[in-house]
mmCIF file of C-alpha atoms in Angstrom:
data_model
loop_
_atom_site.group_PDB
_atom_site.id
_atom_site.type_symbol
_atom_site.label_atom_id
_atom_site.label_comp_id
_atom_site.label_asym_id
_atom_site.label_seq_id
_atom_site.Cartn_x
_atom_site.Cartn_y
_atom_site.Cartn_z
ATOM 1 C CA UNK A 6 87.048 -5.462 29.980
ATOM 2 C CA UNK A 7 90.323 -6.396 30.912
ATOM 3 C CA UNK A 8 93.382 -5.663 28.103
ATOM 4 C CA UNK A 9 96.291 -6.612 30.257
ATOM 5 C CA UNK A 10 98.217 -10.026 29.735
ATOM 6 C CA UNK A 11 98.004 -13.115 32.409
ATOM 7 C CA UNK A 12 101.652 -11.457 33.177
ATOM 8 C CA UNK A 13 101.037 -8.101 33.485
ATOM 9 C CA UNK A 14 97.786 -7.860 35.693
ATOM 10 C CA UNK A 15 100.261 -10.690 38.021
ATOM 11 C CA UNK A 16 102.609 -7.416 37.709
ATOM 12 C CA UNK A 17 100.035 -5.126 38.477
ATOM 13 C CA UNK A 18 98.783 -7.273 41.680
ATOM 14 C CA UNK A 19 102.608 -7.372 42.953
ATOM 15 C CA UNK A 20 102.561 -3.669 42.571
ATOM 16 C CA UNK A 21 99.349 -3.310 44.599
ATOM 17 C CA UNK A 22 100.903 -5.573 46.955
ATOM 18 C CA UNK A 23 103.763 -4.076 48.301
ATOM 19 C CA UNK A 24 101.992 -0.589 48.095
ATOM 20 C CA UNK A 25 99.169 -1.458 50.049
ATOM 21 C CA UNK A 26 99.490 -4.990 52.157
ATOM 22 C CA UNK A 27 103.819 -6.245 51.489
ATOM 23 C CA UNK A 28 102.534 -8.561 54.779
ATOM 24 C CA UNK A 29 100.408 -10.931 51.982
ATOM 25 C CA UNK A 30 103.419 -11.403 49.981
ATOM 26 C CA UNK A 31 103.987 -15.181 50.650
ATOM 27 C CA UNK A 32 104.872 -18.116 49.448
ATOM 28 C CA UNK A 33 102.035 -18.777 47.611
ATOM 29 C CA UNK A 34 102.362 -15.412 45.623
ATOM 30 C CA UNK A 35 105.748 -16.089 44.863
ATOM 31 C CA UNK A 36 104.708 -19.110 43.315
ATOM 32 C CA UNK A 37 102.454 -17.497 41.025
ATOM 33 C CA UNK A 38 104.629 -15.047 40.498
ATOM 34 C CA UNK A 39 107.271 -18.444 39.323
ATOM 35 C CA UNK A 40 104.668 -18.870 36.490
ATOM 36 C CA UNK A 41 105.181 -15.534 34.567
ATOM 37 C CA UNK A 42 108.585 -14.499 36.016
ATOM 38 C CA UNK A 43 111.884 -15.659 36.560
ATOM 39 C CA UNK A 44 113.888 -15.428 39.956
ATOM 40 C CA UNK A 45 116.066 -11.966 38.126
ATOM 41 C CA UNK A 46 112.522 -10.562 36.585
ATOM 42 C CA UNK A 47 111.015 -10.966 40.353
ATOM 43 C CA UNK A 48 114.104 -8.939 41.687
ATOM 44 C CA UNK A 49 113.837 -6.533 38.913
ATOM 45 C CA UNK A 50 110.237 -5.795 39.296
ATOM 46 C CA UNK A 51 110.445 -5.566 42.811
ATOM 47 C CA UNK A 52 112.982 -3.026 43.018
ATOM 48 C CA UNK A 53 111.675 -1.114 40.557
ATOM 49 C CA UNK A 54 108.052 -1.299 42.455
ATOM 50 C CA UNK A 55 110.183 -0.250 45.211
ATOM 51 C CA UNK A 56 111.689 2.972 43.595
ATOM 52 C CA UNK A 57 108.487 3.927 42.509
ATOM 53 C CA UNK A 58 106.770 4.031 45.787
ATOM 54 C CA UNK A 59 109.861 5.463 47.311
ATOM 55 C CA UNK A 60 109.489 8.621 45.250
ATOM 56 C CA UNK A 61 106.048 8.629 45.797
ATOM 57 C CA UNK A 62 105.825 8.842 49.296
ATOM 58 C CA UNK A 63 109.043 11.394 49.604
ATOM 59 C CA UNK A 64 107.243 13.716 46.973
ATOM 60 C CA UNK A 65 104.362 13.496 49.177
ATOM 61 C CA UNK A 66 106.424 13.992 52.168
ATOM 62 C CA UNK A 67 108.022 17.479 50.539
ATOM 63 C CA UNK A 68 104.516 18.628 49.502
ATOM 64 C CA UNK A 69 105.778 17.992 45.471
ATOM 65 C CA UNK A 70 102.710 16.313 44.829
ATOM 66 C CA UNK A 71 100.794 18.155 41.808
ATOM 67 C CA UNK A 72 97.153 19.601 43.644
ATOM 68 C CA UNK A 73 95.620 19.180 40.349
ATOM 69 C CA UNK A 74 95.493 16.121 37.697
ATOM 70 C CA UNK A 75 95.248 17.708 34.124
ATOM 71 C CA UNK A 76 93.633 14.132 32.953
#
């Protein structure tokens, strides 16, 4: 079962998004998007998505990445 608000599983999906397929980001998305967020929460969450994946992929990059989850 699903715990996460209308807003943040729309959060979670932009997230997912512009990790995996930032191509299927369209107009249509954006307009779902309009129904949670406001234009400055968009920009927000989008940069920090950004940042995120940024780090990600130079930790990866450096061999940073942890070889082992403790969870």
């Amino acid at each position: 079962m699903n715990s996460f608000s209308t807003r943040e599983q729309l959060a979670v999906e932009y997230a997912e998004l512009m990790a995996i397929n930032h191509h299927a980001i369209d107009d249509a998305f954006f307009e779902r998007l309009h129904t949670e967020f406001t234009d400055p929460e968009i920009l927000e969450l989008g940069m920090m998505i950004g940042q995120f994946i940024g780090v990600g992929r130079l930790l990866m990059a450096l061999d940073l990445e942890p070889k082992t989850c403790e969870l």
